[in-house]
Structures are given as C-alpha cells and as structure tokens.
C-alpha cells in the first residue's frame, strides 16, 4: 500500500469518526430522559482500548464528547502503528526478494568453481610446487592465476597454503603425454588404491590442455569422486564432491550418449547428497537413479552399474513408511523397490564379474538373510571373507560380514 493511500485512509477514518461523534451528540439532545442505548463494546486493539458501552459515556454529560474523542485518538494511533508495521513488513519482503537472485548467483559461483581460498584442496597445492617443471612443456598455465570454468580450479595463493597440511608431491617428473597415452596411464594408476591420488594429480596437470575432451572430462569427474573417498576431512570431501558433480554435469551435457558420463555423474550426486538436507537428499536420490538407468542402457555389461543399482534398491526397500510419505509429499511420487530386486542386481554383478567386490558379497548375504535363506547367506559371507581388504569400503564390508556371520550362527 503506497504512503498516499495510507494518508487518505487515515483522513477517511477521522472524518467518519467525527461524523459519528456529532451524530451521537445530536441524538443525546433529542432522546427521551432515562432511555438507554446499548452499543456493542469495542474489540481490544493490542490490549490498550478497554471494553465500554456508549450508555456509560452519555451519562457523563459534557465529558462524554471529550472521552469519545480521546478514544478516537487512541484508535487512530493504533491504526497508524498497524499501517507502519505493514509498511515495514513489505519493505523486508522486498529486500528478501532482491536478495534471492544474489543468493542463487553466490551458490552457482560456489559450485561452478569460484571457490573461496580455504576450500582449495591440498592436492592443488602439491601440484603448485610441481608446476615449475610442467610450465616449460606448455601443459599448464601459471598456478597463481585464479580461473574457473566448468569446475576447473586453478587458484593457489599463500593463504591457501596455510589451510590444510601440505602432502608430499607424487609426480616429481611430468612427461609430455598425448591424450590416449594419458588416459591409459590414468586408468592403470587407478587400478591400485594407493595410486588414485597420483592419477588425480596427473589429470590436474593436463586439465588446461584436454579440458574439452569428453574422455578426459568424465575421468576427471571420476578422480574427484576418488578423492572424496580418500579424504577424511569433511570440508575437503564436500569440496571434491561439488567440483566433481559440476564436471559430471558438463560431461552429460556434452555427451548425453556416453554411459561413463552418466555413471560418474550419478555417483557424484550421491556424494553431494551426504551434505544436504532431507529434501535435497531425496531429490539427489531420484537424480542418481535416473542417470544410473541411462548408464545401464548404454553400458549393459558394466558390473559396477548393477552393484550401484542393487544398493539403491536395497536402501529404498528398507525405507520406513514415514520416509516414503515424505518423498511423496515433496515430489508427488513414492520411491519403491524390493529386496528381491536388489538381489537380482547383486547376482547380475557376480554373473558379469565373479568376485567383483567384498561389498557385493556382503549385500548378497544380507538379501538372502532377509529372505531367511541361511545357507545361501553363509555361503556369500564365506566368499566375502576370502577377498582381501584393499579399500576403505572393503574394511567396512568386512566388519559387516562378521556381524552377519555371528547372527546367522546363533
């Protein structure tokens, strides 16, 4: 409501109440003696104006008009205060509306690569020390240059050096590689858990040269997922997840028919969801499933995809009624799956790649335990125990397998 409208409203109220006052005075003069006129009491305005009757005021003779006018002033003051509060509220709403687009820009900048100094990873600082040897070959720009495009971070400053413990540099000698040779070397390094960081750093060194190559982009997103798994620091894990997801988005946009792009985008959506609230977790869950299904259509012989889908099915089958209801309320549909669907996916993994992982055997044991097939559950517990513990996931699966075995032997 504009200020001019407020003034017109107040003037109207004053004129109206003055007219009522004159009408009451005229009526008091012509009314019969001892005739009482009962008027409904006023409703309290902020507990300031008390209830009263017109009859009591009339009996006060000449003082009635003065009392009534005083009441008018009180009411007008309250109305003015109310209108002022409404204007202040409208002003605050206007400020909030103006702030929302800026907030969106800030979040986009955070996820798009305009990352504050304290979020730069220690691996980038290690790479900074090694870039002196790389710059001569033209594979990278200056490490002091702050640049962001599609999640590629190159900013390194003295402030960042103090943010995290400085790791030991792994690749002390960088050779000039062509794309095919680079990708093969990266894939070979990644087969060894202890070399995943080296694989990530190698990709960092070549990101300026091959940043537009789709085979490079999805591997770089995958490497950020590896660093997420290797890191034990919450802020670092969040950093790796967000940058990796941004790279995954770039990959699926440029190559919508590449199954690896959908696979690693789905994985990184799952990583990001760990730091989100309930609504975003559910949203990322749907996104994870959507891109996982696309990846399976394109890469039907990839066992890792069926392992991930099996885990999704198993998790959804264990959702409580209230959790499913929340999902339906937020998104209009209820995620549904069964332990049997999960079992079929885990068996598909074993069919495509026998002994794929300790975790796959562990989930097979869980599914059979839920179906009360003790012998089959014990069989996969035994197979899981035979596989070595290499990754963090293997160690967690080992603990869970021991618990299942103990339970089944009771």
Coordinates of C-alpha atoms in Angstrom, one line a residue:
X1 CA 0.0 0.0 0.0
X2 CA 1.6 3.4 -1.0
X3 CA 2.0 6.2 1.6
X4 CA -0.5 8.4 -0.1
X5 CA -3.1 5.7 0.2
X6 CA -2.3 5.4 4.0
X7 CA -2.9 9.1 4.4
X8 CA -6.2 9.0 2.5
X9 CA -7.3 6.1 4.7
X10 CA -6.5 7.9 7.9
X11 CA -8.3 11.1 6.8
X12 CA -11.3 9.0 5.9
X13 CA -11.3 7.3 9.3
X14 CA -11.0 10.7 11.1
X15 CA -13.9 12.2 9.1
X16 CA -16.0 9.1 9.7
X17 CA -15.4 9.0 13.4
X18 CA -16.0 12.8 13.7
X19 CA -19.4 12.4 11.9
X20 CA -20.3 9.6 14.4
X21 CA -19.4 11.9 17.3
X22 CA -21.7 14.7 16.0
X23 CA -24.5 12.2 15.4
X24 CA -24.3 10.9 19.0
X25 CA -24.3 14.5 20.4
X26 CA -27.4 15.3 18.4
X27 CA -29.1 12.2 19.5
X28 CA -28.3 12.9 23.2
X29 CA -30.1 16.2 22.9
X30 CA -33.3 14.8 21.3
X31 CA -33.5 11.5 23.2
X32 CA -36.0 10.9 26.0
X33 CA -34.8 11.0 29.6
X34 CA -34.0 7.6 31.1
X35 CA -33.8 6.0 27.6
X36 CA -30.7 3.9 27.5
X37 CA -28.9 3.0 24.3
X38 CA -26.6 -0.1 24.5
X39 CA -23.8 -0.2 21.9
X40 CA -21.6 -3.3 21.4
X41 CA -18.2 -3.0 23.1
X42 CA -15.0 -2.2 21.2
X43 CA -12.7 -5.1 20.5
X44 CA -9.3 -4.6 22.1
X45 CA -6.6 -3.3 19.9
X46 CA -3.3 -4.6 21.3
X47 CA -4.9 -4.8 24.8
X48 CA -4.9 -0.9 25.0
X49 CA -8.5 0.1 24.4
X50 CA -10.8 -1.4 27.1
X51 CA -14.3 -2.5 26.6
X52 CA -17.0 0.0 27.4
X53 CA -20.6 1.0 26.4
X54 CA -21.9 4.1 24.8
X55 CA -24.5 4.4 27.6
X56 CA -21.9 5.0 30.3
X57 CA -20.2 7.8 28.3
X58 CA -23.5 9.5 27.6
X59 CA -24.3 9.7 31.3
X60 CA -21.2 11.8 31.9
X61 CA -22.8 14.8 30.2
X62 CA -20.4 17.2 28.7
X63 CA -17.4 14.9 29.4
X64 CA -18.8 12.3 27.1
X65 CA -17.6 14.0 23.9
X66 CA -14.1 14.5 25.3
X67 CA -13.8 10.9 26.4
X68 CA -15.1 9.7 23.0
X69 CA -12.6 11.9 21.2
X70 CA -9.8 10.5 23.3
X71 CA -10.9 7.0 22.3
X72 CA -10.9 8.1 18.7
X73 CA -7.3 9.3 19.1
X74 CA -6.2 6.0 20.7
X75 CA -7.8 4.0 17.8
X76 CA -6.2 6.2 15.2
X77 CA -2.8 5.8 16.9
X78 CA -3.2 2.1 16.9
X79 CA -4.3 2.1 13.2
X80 CA -1.3 4.2 12.3
X81 CA 1.0 1.9 14.2
X82 CA -0.5 -1.1 12.4
X83 CA -0.1 0.5 9.0
X84 CA 3.5 1.4 9.8
X85 CA 4.2 -2.2 10.7
X86 CA 2.7 -3.3 7.4
X87 CA 4.9 -1.0 5.5
X88 CA 8.0 -2.2 7.4
X89 CA 7.0 -5.8 6.6
X90 CA 6.5 -5.0 2.9
X91 CA 9.9 -3.4 2.9
X92 CA 11.6 -6.5 4.4
X93 CA 9.8 -8.8 1.9
X94 CA 11.1 -6.5 -0.9
X95 CA 14.7 -6.8 0.4
X96 CA 14.4 -10.6 0.6
X97 CA 13.1 -10.8 -2.9
X98 CA 16.1 -8.7 -4.1
X99 CA 18.5 -10.9 -2.2
X100 CA 17.3 -14.3 -3.6
X101 CA 18.8 -13.8 -7.1
X102 CA 22.1 -12.8 -5.5
X103 CA 22.0 -15.9 -3.3
X104 CA 21.5 -18.0 -6.4
X105 CA 24.5 -16.3 -8.1
X106 CA 26.6 -17.0 -4.9
X107 CA 25.7 -20.7 -4.8
X108 CA 26.3 -21.0 -8.6
X109 CA 29.7 -19.4 -8.1
X110 CA 30.5 -21.8 -5.2
X111 CA 29.6 -24.9 -7.2
X112 CA 30.8 -23.6 -10.5
X113 CA 34.4 -23.1 -9.4
X114 CA 34.6 -19.7 -7.7
X115 CA 35.7 -21.4 -4.6
X116 CA 37.0 -19.4 -1.6
X117 CA 40.6 -19.8 -0.7
X118 CA 40.1 -22.0 2.3
X119 CA 38.3 -24.7 0.2
X120 CA 41.2 -25.3 -2.2
X121 CA 42.4 -28.8 -1.8
X122 CA 45.9 -29.8 -0.7
X123 CA 46.4 -31.7 -3.9
X124 CA 46.2 -28.5 -5.8
X125 CA 48.9 -27.0 -3.6
X126 CA 51.1 -30.1 -4.1
X127 CA 50.6 -29.6 -7.8
X128 CA 51.6 -26.0 -7.5
X129 CA 55.1 -27.0 -6.3
X130 CA 55.5 -29.3 -9.3
X131 CA 54.2 -26.9 -12.0
X132 CA 57.6 -25.3 -12.4
X133 CA 58.7 -28.4 -14.4
X134 CA 55.4 -28.6 -16.3
X135 CA 55.3 -25.0 -17.4
X136 CA 58.3 -25.4 -19.7
X137 CA 56.4 -28.0 -21.7
X138 CA 53.3 -25.8 -22.0
X139 CA 50.9 -28.2 -20.4
X140 CA 49.6 -25.7 -17.8
X141 CA 49.2 -22.0 -17.1
X142 CA 50.5 -20.1 -14.1
X143 CA 49.5 -21.6 -10.8
X144 CA 48.9 -18.2 -9.4
X145 CA 46.2 -17.4 -11.9
X146 CA 42.6 -17.7 -10.5
X147 CA 40.3 -19.2 -13.1
X148 CA 37.0 -21.1 -13.1
X149 CA 35.2 -22.8 -15.9
X150 CA 33.1 -25.9 -15.6
X151 CA 34.5 -26.7 -12.1
X152 CA 38.2 -26.4 -13.1
X153 CA 40.0 -24.7 -10.2
X154 CA 43.5 -23.2 -10.7
X155 CA 43.6 -20.7 -7.8
X156 CA 46.5 -21.1 -5.4
X157 CA 47.6 -18.4 -3.0
X158 CA 49.7 -18.1 0.1
X159 CA 46.6 -18.1 2.2
X160 CA 45.6 -21.5 0.7
X161 CA 49.0 -22.9 1.6
X162 CA 48.1 -22.5 5.3
X163 CA 44.6 -24.0 5.0
X164 CA 45.5 -27.7 5.0
X165 CA 48.5 -29.9 5.8
X166 CA 50.8 -30.0 2.8
X167 CA 51.1 -33.5 1.3
X168 CA 54.1 -35.0 -0.3
X169 CA 54.2 -34.4 -4.1
X170 CA 53.9 -37.7 -6.0
X171 CA 54.7 -36.9 -9.6
X172 CA 58.1 -35.2 -9.4
X173 CA 58.8 -35.7 -13.1
X174 CA 56.0 -35.0 -15.6
X175 CA 56.4 -36.1 -19.2
X176 CA 54.5 -34.7 -22.1
X177 CA 51.7 -37.1 -23.0
X178 CA 49.2 -37.3 -25.8
X179 CA 45.6 -37.9 -24.9
X180 CA 45.4 -41.6 -25.5
X181 CA 48.6 -42.3 -23.6
X182 CA 47.5 -40.0 -20.7
X183 CA 44.1 -41.8 -20.4
X184 CA 45.8 -45.2 -20.4
X185 CA 48.2 -44.2 -17.7
X186 CA 45.4 -42.7 -15.6
X187 CA 43.3 -45.8 -15.9
X188 CA 46.3 -48.0 -15.0
X189 CA 47.2 -45.9 -11.9
X190 CA 43.6 -46.1 -10.7
X191 CA 43.6 -49.9 -10.5
X192 CA 45.8 -49.5 -7.4
X193 CA 44.2 -47.9 -4.4
X194 CA 47.4 -46.2 -3.3
X195 CA 47.9 -44.6 -6.8
X196 CA 44.5 -42.9 -7.1
X197 CA 45.9 -39.6 -5.8
X198 CA 48.7 -39.8 -8.3
X199 CA 46.1 -40.4 -11.0
X200 CA 44.1 -37.4 -9.9
X201 CA 47.2 -35.2 -9.9
X202 CA 48.2 -36.3 -13.3
X203 CA 44.8 -35.2 -14.6
X204 CA 45.1 -31.9 -12.8
X205 CA 48.4 -31.3 -14.7
X206 CA 46.7 -31.8 -18.1
X207 CA 43.4 -30.2 -17.5
X208 CA 44.2 -27.0 -19.4
X209 CA 45.3 -29.0 -22.4
X210 CA 42.5 -31.5 -22.6
X211 CA 39.7 -29.7 -20.8
X212 CA 37.3 -30.0 -23.8
X213 CA 37.9 -33.7 -24.4
X214 CA 34.9 -35.7 -23.2
X215 CA 37.0 -38.8 -22.3
X216 CA 39.2 -36.6 -20.2
X217 CA 36.3 -34.8 -18.5
X218 CA 34.5 -37.9 -17.2
X219 CA 37.7 -39.3 -15.9
X220 CA 38.5 -36.1 -14.1
X221 CA 35.0 -36.2 -12.5
X222 CA 35.7 -39.8 -11.5
X223 CA 39.0 -38.7 -10.0
X224 CA 37.2 -36.2 -7.8
X225 CA 35.0 -39.0 -6.7
X226 CA 38.1 -41.0 -5.8
X227 CA 39.5 -38.1 -3.8
X228 CA 36.2 -37.8 -2.0
X229 CA 36.5 -41.4 -0.9
X230 CA 40.2 -41.0 0.1
X231 CA 39.7 -37.8 2.1
X232 CA 38.8 -37.9 5.8
X233 CA 38.2 -34.1 6.2
X234 CA 34.6 -33.1 5.9
X235 CA 35.3 -29.8 4.2
X236 CA 37.6 -31.5 1.7
X237 CA 35.1 -34.2 1.0
X238 CA 32.4 -31.6 0.3
X239 CA 34.8 -29.7 -2.0
X240 CA 35.7 -32.8 -4.0
X241 CA 32.0 -33.8 -4.3
X242 CA 30.8 -30.4 -5.5
X243 CA 33.6 -29.9 -8.1
X244 CA 33.2 -33.5 -9.3
X245 CA 29.4 -33.1 -9.7
X246 CA 29.9 -29.9 -11.7
X247 CA 32.3 -31.7 -14.0
X248 CA 29.8 -34.6 -14.3
X249 CA 27.1 -32.1 -15.4
X250 CA 29.5 -30.7 -18.0
X251 CA 30.1 -34.3 -19.2
X252 CA 26.5 -35.4 -19.6
X253 CA 25.6 -32.1 -21.3
X254 CA 28.3 -32.5 -23.9
X255 CA 28.0 -36.3 -24.4
X256 CA 24.5 -37.5 -23.4
X257 CA 25.0 -40.9 -25.0
X258 CA 28.2 -41.6 -23.1
X259 CA 27.4 -44.2 -20.3
X260 CA 30.5 -43.3 -18.3
X261 CA 29.4 -39.7 -18.0
X262 CA 26.0 -40.7 -16.6
X263 CA 27.7 -43.3 -14.3
X264 CA 30.0 -40.8 -12.6
X265 CA 27.5 -38.0 -12.5
X266 CA 25.2 -40.3 -10.6
X267 CA 27.9 -41.3 -8.2
X268 CA 28.9 -37.7 -7.5
X269 CA 25.2 -36.8 -7.0
X270 CA 25.3 -39.4 -4.2
X271 CA 28.4 -37.9 -2.8
X272 CA 26.9 -34.4 -2.7
X273 CA 23.7 -35.6 -1.1
X274 CA 25.7 -36.5 2.0
X275 CA 25.9 -32.8 2.9
X276 CA 22.3 -31.9 2.0
X277 CA 19.0 -31.7 4.0
X278 CA 16.2 -34.2 3.7
X279 CA 14.5 -32.6 0.7
X280 CA 17.7 -32.4 -1.4
X281 CA 18.8 -35.9 -0.3
X282 CA 15.6 -37.3 -1.8
X283 CA 16.0 -35.1 -4.9
X284 CA 19.5 -36.4 -5.5
X285 CA 18.3 -39.9 -4.9
X286 CA 15.9 -39.6 -7.8
X287 CA 18.6 -38.0 -9.9
X288 CA 21.0 -40.8 -9.0
X289 CA 18.5 -43.5 -10.1
X290 CA 17.6 -41.6 -13.4
X291 CA 21.3 -41.4 -14.6
X292 CA 22.1 -44.8 -13.3
X293 CA 19.3 -46.3 -15.5
X294 CA 20.6 -44.3 -18.5
X295 CA 24.1 -45.6 -17.9
X296 CA 22.8 -49.2 -17.8
X297 CA 21.0 -48.8 -21.1
X298 CA 24.3 -47.6 -22.7
X299 CA 26.7 -49.9 -20.9
X300 CA 24.7 -53.1 -20.1
X301 CA 27.8 -55.2 -19.4
X302 CA 29.3 -52.9 -16.7
X303 CA 29.1 -54.7 -13.4
X304 CA 29.6 -51.6 -11.3
X305 CA 26.3 -50.2 -12.5
X306 CA 24.4 -53.2 -11.3
X307 CA 26.2 -53.0 -8.0
X308 CA 25.1 -49.4 -7.5
X309 CA 21.5 -50.1 -8.6
X310 CA 21.4 -53.1 -6.2
X311 CA 22.4 -50.8 -3.4
X312 CA 19.8 -48.2 -4.4
X313 CA 17.1 -50.9 -4.5
X314 CA 18.2 -52.3 -1.1
X315 CA 18.2 -48.9 0.5
X316 CA 14.7 -48.0 -0.8
X317 CA 13.3 -51.4 0.2
X318 CA 14.3 -50.5 3.8
X319 CA 12.7 -47.0 3.9
X320 CA 10.1 -46.6 6.6
X321 CA 6.5 -45.6 5.9
X322 CA 7.1 -42.0 7.1
X323 CA 10.2 -41.6 4.9
X324 CA 8.2 -42.8 1.8
X325 CA 5.4 -40.4 2.8
X326 CA 7.9 -37.5 3.0
X327 CA 9.2 -38.4 -0.5
X328 CA 5.6 -38.5 -1.9
X329 CA 4.8 -35.1 -0.2
X330 CA 7.9 -33.4 -1.6
X331 CA 7.9 -34.9 -5.1
X332 CA 4.5 -36.4 -5.7
X333 CA 5.7 -39.9 -6.1
X334 CA 7.0 -42.7 -3.8
X335 CA 10.3 -44.5 -4.5
X336 CA 9.7 -48.2 -4.5
X337 CA 11.8 -51.3 -4.7
X338 CA 12.2 -54.7 -3.0
X339 CA 14.9 -56.8 -1.5
X340 CA 14.3 -59.2 -4.4
X341 CA 15.1 -56.5 -7.0
X342 CA 18.3 -55.7 -5.1
X343 CA 19.2 -59.4 -5.0
X344 CA 18.8 -59.7 -8.8
X345 CA 21.1 -56.8 -9.4
X346 CA 23.8 -58.1 -7.0
X347 CA 23.6 -61.6 -8.7
X348 CA 24.0 -59.8 -12.1
X349 CA 27.2 -58.3 -10.8
X350 CA 28.5 -61.8 -9.8
X351 CA 27.5 -63.1 -13.2
X352 CA 29.4 -60.4 -15.1
X353 CA 32.4 -60.3 -12.8
X354 CA 32.7 -63.2 -10.3
X355 CA 34.4 -61.9 -7.1
X356 CA 33.7 -58.3 -8.1
X357 CA 34.0 -57.0 -4.5
X358 CA 33.7 -57.8 -0.8
X359 CA 30.8 -55.4 -0.6
X360 CA 28.8 -57.1 -3.3
X361 CA 29.1 -60.4 -1.4
X362 CA 28.1 -58.7 1.8
X363 CA 24.9 -57.3 0.2
X364 CA 24.1 -60.8 -1.3
X365 CA 24.4 -62.2 2.2
X366 CA 22.1 -59.5 3.5
X367 CA 19.5 -60.2 0.8
X368 CA 19.5 -63.9 1.5
X369 CA 19.3 -63.3 5.2
X370 CA 16.2 -61.1 4.7
X371 CA 14.7 -64.0 2.6
X372 CA 15.6 -66.3 5.5
X373 CA 17.8 -68.4 3.3
X374 CA 20.6 -69.0 5.9
X375 CA 22.7 -71.4 3.8
X376 CA 23.0 -69.0 0.9
X377 CA 23.7 -66.1 3.2
X378 CA 26.5 -68.1 4.9
X379 CA 27.9 -69.0 1.5
X380 CA 28.4 -65.4 0.5
X381 CA 29.7 -64.4 3.9
X382 CA 32.4 -67.1 3.4
X383 CA 33.2 -65.8 -0.1
X384 CA 33.4 -62.2 1.2
X385 CA 35.9 -63.3 3.9
X386 CA 38.2 -64.8 1.3
X387 CA 38.7 -61.5 -0.6
X388 CA 41.4 -59.1 0.6
X389 CA 40.7 -55.8 2.3
X390 CA 42.1 -53.2 0.0
X391 CA 39.8 -50.1 0.1
X392 CA 38.0 -48.3 2.9
X393 CA 34.8 -49.9 1.7
X394 CA 36.3 -53.3 1.9
X395 CA 37.2 -52.8 5.6
X396 CA 33.7 -51.6 6.4
X397 CA 32.2 -54.6 4.5
X398 CA 34.5 -56.9 6.4
X399 CA 33.1 -55.7 9.7
X400 CA 29.5 -56.1 8.5
X401 CA 30.1 -59.6 7.2
X402 CA 31.5 -60.6 10.6
X403 CA 28.3 -59.3 12.3
X404 CA 26.1 -61.2 9.8
X405 CA 28.0 -64.4 10.3
X406 CA 27.7 -64.1 14.1
X407 CA 24.0 -63.5 13.8
X408 CA 23.4 -66.5 11.5
X409 CA 25.4 -68.9 13.7
X410 CA 23.1 -68.3 16.7

